[in-house]
Amino acid sequence: MTNPTETDLKSEFAKLAPWIFQFRIGEADYGGTIGAGSDARVEQFFRFAPNVATILETGSLEGAQTFLLAREPGVRRVLAIEGREANLRKARFVQELLGVKNAEFVQGNLEEMDLSRFGRFDAVFCCGLLYHLPKPWQFLNRLPSVAPILYLWTAYCGEREAIELPNGMRGKIQPEGGSDEPLSGLSSTATWLTLDCLLGCLSASGYQHVEVIQDDPNHVNGCMVTIGARLRSE
């Protein structure tokens, strides 16, 4: 869109509604209600993984965090994978408006996608995805072959709610919102692992250094944790 007016932008954003994130284009805000101008988790990611040049983002929604990752000095490439075409249309639309050149959006089902087909990256940024997967341990097992560093922000199951799951896992089964809910996974249910089980899965996947950066068991949406993992201890 060449030199769009505010009326043009309002019309185009309305065509793609509903939106989750709010984006600043020029001097005005468009889209949803959650501001996309900053994110403490992105800042935290770069503190844990400074000087990364290539990033794989898993579960990018409308691209709010993608654009924050891409604008960091030194970042050459962000590959963002998202399962829903509707979210990708929004992300690509905003990308064109913002003129972001070093980000690429790909549609794929992260429950089963072979991530190695995209090559190697310096780090994986996984924020708000893992607790939407029915078999999160399978997803985690695929990450070490893609990048030596993982930044993970996810919900987990408190010990009081946990039950015994197959394959020696502990956690709980959560219903997902279905295909019409943009913040849900692609399957009807997801598995939330306990924190100990989650940390064990990361170690079993091959990460030699696994660090709990922040544990928030009283988060409004349930127990939440931020984890940094590396293939090599430093």
mmCIF file of C-alpha atoms in Angstrom:
data_model
loop_
_atom_site.group_PDB
_atom_site.id
_atom_site.type_symbol
_atom_site.label_atom_id
_atom_site.label_comp_id
_atom_site.label_asym_id
_atom_site.label_seq_id
_atom_site.Cartn_x
_atom_site.Cartn_y
_atom_site.Cartn_z
ATOM 1 C CA MET A 1 0.000 0.000 0.000
ATOM 2 C CA THR A 2 1.633 3.265 -1.158
ATOM 3 C CA ASN A 3 1.229 6.305 1.136
ATOM 4 C CA PRO A 4 -2.049 5.147 2.735
ATOM 5 C CA THR A 5 -4.260 7.689 4.438
ATOM 6 C CA GLU A 6 -5.610 7.160 7.948
ATOM 7 C CA THR A 7 -8.978 6.336 6.401
ATOM 8 C CA ASP A 8 -7.330 3.757 4.141
ATOM 9 C CA LEU A 9 -5.583 2.133 7.088
ATOM 10 C CA LYS A 10 -8.718 2.002 9.221
ATOM 11 C CA SER A 11 -10.539 0.329 6.354
ATOM 12 C CA GLU A 12 -7.800 -2.231 5.707
ATOM 13 C CA PHE A 13 -7.390 -3.094 9.391
ATOM 14 C CA ALA A 14 -11.169 -3.477 9.672
ATOM 15 C CA LYS A 15 -11.166 -5.966 6.798
ATOM 16 C CA LEU A 16 -8.717 -8.166 8.712
ATOM 17 C CA ALA A 17 -10.454 -7.852 12.100
ATOM 18 C CA PRO A 18 -10.581 -9.054 14.782
ATOM 19 C CA TRP A 19 -7.072 -8.130 15.940
ATOM 20 C CA ILE A 20 -5.234 -9.066 19.126
ATOM 21 C CA PHE A 21 -2.337 -6.591 18.971
ATOM 22 C CA GLN A 22 -2.339 -2.863 18.411
ATOM 23 C CA PHE A 23 0.238 -1.499 15.965
ATOM 24 C CA ARG A 24 1.448 2.075 15.571
ATOM 25 C CA ILE A 25 1.546 3.099 11.939
ATOM 26 C CA GLY A 26 2.745 6.654 11.482
ATOM 27 C CA GLU A 27 1.121 8.742 14.195
ATOM 28 C CA ALA A 28 -1.892 6.539 14.923
ATOM 29 C CA ASP A 29 -2.671 3.136 16.471
ATOM 30 C CA TYR A 30 -4.581 0.405 14.669
ATOM 31 C CA GLY A 31 -5.710 -3.119 15.407
ATOM 32 C CA GLY A 32 -6.427 -4.663 18.790
ATOM 33 C CA THR A 33 -6.023 -3.643 22.419
ATOM 34 C CA ILE A 34 -2.592 -5.055 23.364
ATOM 35 C CA GLY A 35 0.182 -2.620 22.542
ATOM 36 C CA ALA A 36 2.907 -4.024 20.300
ATOM 37 C CA GLY A 37 5.471 -1.287 20.871
ATOM 38 C CA SER A 38 7.487 -3.202 23.471
ATOM 39 C CA ASP A 39 7.589 -6.545 25.259
ATOM 40 C CA ALA A 40 9.599 -7.347 28.373
ATOM 41 C CA ARG A 41 10.031 -10.928 27.166
ATOM 42 C CA VAL A 42 11.795 -9.784 24.008
ATOM 43 C CA GLU A 43 14.128 -7.636 26.090
ATOM 44 C CA GLN A 44 14.735 -10.598 28.395
ATOM 45 C CA PHE A 45 15.467 -12.825 25.417
ATOM 46 C CA PHE A 46 18.253 -10.542 24.207
ATOM 47 C CA ARG A 47 19.743 -10.378 27.691
ATOM 48 C CA PHE A 48 19.891 -14.173 27.762
ATOM 49 C CA ALA A 49 21.011 -14.475 24.124
ATOM 50 C CA PRO A 50 22.922 -11.313 23.175
ATOM 51 C CA ASN A 51 24.480 -10.854 19.750
ATOM 52 C CA VAL A 52 22.262 -13.370 17.977
ATOM 53 C CA ALA A 53 21.865 -12.740 14.252
ATOM 54 C CA THR A 54 19.342 -15.394 13.205
ATOM 55 C CA ILE A 55 16.209 -16.281 15.188
ATOM 56 C CA LEU A 56 13.507 -18.904 14.752
ATOM 57 C CA GLU A 57 10.235 -17.750 16.295
ATOM 58 C CA THR A 58 7.641 -20.458 16.917
ATOM 59 C CA GLY A 59 4.031 -19.308 17.125
ATOM 60 C CA SER A 60 4.129 -15.714 15.879
ATOM 61 C CA LEU A 61 0.412 -14.789 15.809
ATOM 62 C CA GLU A 62 0.150 -11.345 14.164
ATOM 63 C CA GLY A 63 3.894 -10.663 14.236
ATOM 64 C CA ALA A 64 4.040 -8.269 17.200
ATOM 65 C CA GLN A 65 7.073 -9.935 18.769
ATOM 66 C CA THR A 66 8.510 -10.770 15.346
ATOM 67 C CA PHE A 67 8.926 -7.106 14.504
ATOM 68 C CA LEU A 68 10.494 -6.370 17.893
ATOM 69 C CA LEU A 69 12.987 -9.186 17.372
ATOM 70 C CA ALA A 70 13.760 -8.039 13.835
ATOM 71 C CA ARG A 71 14.467 -4.429 14.784
ATOM 72 C CA GLU A 72 17.209 -5.353 17.283
ATOM 73 C CA PRO A 73 20.612 -4.180 15.985
ATOM 74 C CA GLY A 74 22.592 -7.066 14.541
ATOM 75 C CA VAL A 75 19.610 -9.308 13.795
ATOM 76 C CA ARG A 76 19.801 -10.319 10.142
ATOM 77 C CA ARG A 77 16.940 -12.781 9.930
ATOM 78 C CA VAL A 78 13.821 -13.775 11.858
ATOM 79 C CA LEU A 79 11.864 -16.758 10.554
ATOM 80 C CA ALA A 80 8.422 -16.776 12.168
ATOM 81 C CA ILE A 81 6.197 -19.859 11.986
ATOM 82 C CA GLU A 82 2.456 -19.586 12.571
ATOM 83 C CA GLY A 83 -0.310 -22.128 12.185
ATOM 84 C CA ARG A 84 -3.219 -19.924 11.145
ATOM 85 C CA GLU A 85 -3.449 -18.270 7.742
ATOM 86 C CA ALA A 86 -5.609 -15.460 9.149
ATOM 87 C CA ASN A 87 -2.837 -14.475 11.553
ATOM 88 C CA LEU A 88 -0.281 -14.609 8.756
ATOM 89 C CA ARG A 89 -2.335 -12.283 6.556
ATOM 90 C CA LYS A 90 -2.339 -9.736 9.367
ATOM 91 C CA ALA A 91 1.379 -10.138 10.039
ATOM 92 C CA ARG A 92 2.347 -9.709 6.391
ATOM 93 C CA PHE A 93 0.062 -6.691 6.052
ATOM 94 C CA VAL A 94 1.699 -4.943 9.033
ATOM 95 C CA GLN A 95 5.142 -6.027 7.828
ATOM 96 C CA GLU A 96 4.602 -4.196 4.554
ATOM 97 C CA LEU A 97 3.386 -1.077 6.353
ATOM 98 C CA LEU A 98 6.371 -1.068 8.717
ATOM 99 C CA GLY A 99 8.862 -1.909 5.973
ATOM 100 C CA VAL A 100 10.423 -4.802 7.901
ATOM 101 C CA LYS A 101 12.802 -6.565 5.491
ATOM 102 C CA ASN A 102 14.571 -9.102 7.707
ATOM 103 C CA ALA A 103 11.514 -11.131 8.794
ATOM 104 C CA GLU A 104 9.813 -13.990 6.970
ATOM 105 C CA PHE A 105 6.504 -15.625 7.876
ATOM 106 C CA VAL A 106 5.780 -19.295 7.175
ATOM 107 C CA GLN A 107 2.610 -21.263 7.827
ATOM 108 C CA GLY A 108 3.023 -24.623 9.526
ATOM 109 C CA ASN A 109 1.678 -26.991 12.167
ATOM 110 C CA LEU A 110 4.285 -26.895 14.914
ATOM 111 C CA GLU A 111 2.900 -30.064 16.457
ATOM 112 C CA GLU A 112 4.586 -32.059 13.689
ATOM 113 C CA MET A 113 6.638 -29.723 11.487
ATOM 114 C CA ASP A 114 10.229 -30.672 10.631
ATOM 115 C CA LEU A 115 11.996 -27.494 11.724
ATOM 116 C CA SER A 116 15.384 -28.625 10.427
ATOM 117 C CA ARG A 117 14.206 -27.954 6.857
ATOM 118 C CA PHE A 118 14.769 -24.238 7.511
ATOM 119 C CA GLY A 119 18.422 -24.675 8.455
ATOM 120 C CA ARG A 120 20.255 -23.591 11.581
ATOM 121 C CA PHE A 121 19.628 -20.527 13.719
ATOM 122 C CA ASP A 122 21.438 -18.827 16.568
ATOM 123 C CA ALA A 123 18.410 -19.092 18.871
ATOM 124 C CA VAL A 124 14.781 -20.177 19.139
ATOM 125 C CA PHE A 125 12.264 -17.726 20.585
ATOM 126 C CA CYS A 126 9.251 -19.696 21.859
ATOM 127 C CA CYS A 127 6.779 -17.489 23.666
ATOM 128 C CA GLY A 128 3.200 -18.567 24.387
ATOM 129 C CA LEU A 129 3.201 -21.708 22.242
ATOM 130 C CA LEU A 130 4.255 -24.765 24.242
ATOM 131 C CA TYR A 131 1.130 -24.913 26.420
ATOM 132 C CA HIS A 132 -1.042 -25.180 23.291
ATOM 133 C CA LEU A 133 0.571 -28.439 22.138
ATOM 134 C CA PRO A 134 -0.801 -31.923 22.908
ATOM 135 C CA LYS A 135 2.695 -33.446 23.059
ATOM 136 C CA PRO A 136 5.076 -30.634 24.055
ATOM 137 C CA TRP A 137 7.962 -33.039 24.725
ATOM 138 C CA GLN A 138 8.026 -34.013 21.053
ATOM 139 C CA PHE A 139 8.309 -30.375 20.038
ATOM 140 C CA LEU A 140 11.132 -29.772 22.537
ATOM 141 C CA ASN A 141 13.023 -32.774 21.185
ATOM 142 C CA ARG A 142 13.178 -31.129 17.757
ATOM 143 C CA LEU A 143 14.683 -27.832 18.915
ATOM 144 C CA PRO A 144 18.325 -28.723 19.702
ATOM 145 C CA SER A 145 18.946 -29.656 16.066
ATOM 146 C CA VAL A 146 17.769 -26.187 15.018
ATOM 147 C CA ALA A 147 19.609 -23.848 17.408
ATOM 148 C CA PRO A 148 21.978 -24.035 20.408
ATOM 149 C CA ILE A 149 19.917 -21.551 22.443
ATOM 150 C CA LEU A 150 16.259 -21.667 23.470
ATOM 151 C CA TYR A 151 14.225 -18.957 25.169
ATOM 152 C CA LEU A 152 10.928 -20.376 26.433
ATOM 153 C CA TRP A 153 7.946 -18.639 28.057
ATOM 154 C CA THR A 154 5.110 -21.012 28.868
ATOM 155 C CA ALA A 155 2.395 -22.052 31.270
ATOM 156 C CA TYR A 156 2.898 -25.160 33.386
ATOM 157 C CA CYS A 157 0.852 -27.389 35.658
ATOM 158 C CA GLY A 158 1.075 -26.890 39.405
ATOM 159 C CA GLU A 159 1.907 -30.006 41.395
ATOM 160 C CA ARG A 160 -1.460 -30.020 43.176
ATOM 161 C CA GLU A 161 -3.281 -30.374 39.838
ATOM 162 C CA ALA A 162 -0.899 -32.876 38.282
ATOM 163 C CA ILE A 163 -1.833 -36.402 37.305
ATOM 164 C CA GLU A 164 0.232 -39.221 35.873
ATOM 165 C CA LEU A 165 0.435 -39.025 32.082
ATOM 166 C CA PRO A 166 1.806 -41.506 29.506
ATOM 167 C CA ASN A 167 5.574 -41.893 29.030
ATOM 168 C CA GLY A 168 6.284 -41.063 32.662
ATOM 169 C CA MET A 169 5.074 -37.477 32.323
ATOM 170 C CA ARG A 170 3.174 -35.498 34.947
ATOM 171 C CA GLY A 171 0.772 -32.649 34.265
ATOM 172 C CA LYS A 172 -2.779 -32.046 33.115
ATOM 173 C CA ILE A 173 -4.837 -32.000 29.936
ATOM 174 C CA GLN A 174 -6.304 -28.636 28.960
ATOM 175 C CA PRO A 175 -9.116 -28.000 26.434
ATOM 176 C CA GLU A 176 -8.277 -25.703 23.535
ATOM 177 C CA GLY A 177 -10.635 -23.139 22.020
ATOM 178 C CA GLY A 178 -10.934 -24.606 18.551
ATOM 179 C CA SER A 179 -10.173 -23.432 15.041
ATOM 180 C CA ASP A 180 -12.045 -20.128 15.444
ATOM 181 C CA GLU A 181 -10.009 -19.054 18.479
ATOM 182 C CA PRO A 182 -6.791 -17.346 17.254
ATOM 183 C CA LEU A 183 -5.001 -17.808 20.583
ATOM 184 C CA SER A 184 -5.625 -21.573 20.741
ATOM 185 C CA GLY A 185 -3.627 -24.491 19.462
ATOM 186 C CA LEU A 186 -4.583 -26.461 16.391
ATOM 187 C CA SER A 187 -5.677 -29.546 18.348
ATOM 188 C CA SER A 188 -8.670 -29.882 20.673
ATOM 189 C CA THR A 189 -6.546 -30.384 23.795
ATOM 190 C CA ALA A 190 -3.104 -29.445 25.072
ATOM 191 C CA THR A 191 -0.827 -30.870 27.755
ATOM 192 C CA TRP A 192 0.565 -28.698 30.529
ATOM 193 C CA LEU A 193 3.557 -30.377 32.148
ATOM 194 C CA THR A 194 4.683 -29.748 35.704
ATOM 195 C CA LEU A 195 7.723 -27.515 36.033
ATOM 196 C CA ASP A 196 9.962 -30.405 37.128
ATOM 197 C CA CYS A 197 8.748 -32.505 34.214
ATOM 198 C CA LEU A 198 9.288 -29.630 31.792
ATOM 199 C CA LEU A 199 12.840 -29.071 33.013
ATOM 200 C CA GLY A 200 13.480 -32.804 32.739
ATOM 201 C CA CYS A 201 12.240 -32.834 29.139
ATOM 202 C CA LEU A 202 14.602 -30.000 28.244
ATOM 203 C CA SER A 203 17.572 -31.810 29.744
ATOM 204 C CA ALA A 204 16.574 -35.072 28.049
ATOM 205 C CA SER A 205 16.365 -33.229 24.725
ATOM 206 C CA GLY A 206 20.059 -32.427 24.971
ATOM 207 C CA TYR A 207 20.299 -29.050 26.665
ATOM 208 C CA GLN A 208 23.251 -29.050 29.061
ATOM 209 C CA HIS A 209 22.370 -25.754 30.706
ATOM 210 C CA VAL A 210 18.737 -25.163 31.698
ATOM 211 C CA GLU A 211 17.973 -22.056 33.734
ATOM 212 C CA VAL A 212 14.706 -20.840 35.250
ATOM 213 C CA ILE A 213 14.884 -17.124 34.520
ATOM 214 C CA GLN A 214 11.573 -16.259 36.155
ATOM 215 C CA ASP A 215 8.894 -18.377 37.834
ATOM 216 C CA ASP A 216 5.459 -16.811 38.267
ATOM 217 C CA PRO A 217 3.125 -19.379 39.894
ATOM 218 C CA ASN A 218 0.537 -16.672 40.659
ATOM 219 C CA HIS A 219 0.108 -15.349 37.132
ATOM 220 C CA VAL A 220 -3.493 -14.430 36.245
ATOM 221 C CA ASN A 221 -3.550 -17.112 33.523
ATOM 222 C CA GLY A 222 -1.994 -19.854 35.655
ATOM 223 C CA CYS A 223 1.525 -20.869 36.581
ATOM 224 C CA MET A 224 3.956 -19.277 34.110
ATOM 225 C CA VAL A 225 7.691 -19.744 33.739
ATOM 226 C CA THR A 226 10.495 -18.264 31.674
ATOM 227 C CA ILE A 227 13.336 -20.687 30.904
ATOM 228 C CA GLY A 228 16.628 -20.263 29.101
ATOM 229 C CA ALA A 229 18.380 -23.337 27.737
ATOM 230 C CA ARG A 230 21.717 -23.881 25.991
ATOM 231 C CA LEU A 231 23.314 -26.915 24.415
ATOM 232 C CA ARG A 232 26.646 -26.022 26.020
ATOM 233 C CA SER A 233 27.277 -24.839 29.554
ATOM 234 C CA GLU A 234 29.049 -21.479 29.758
#
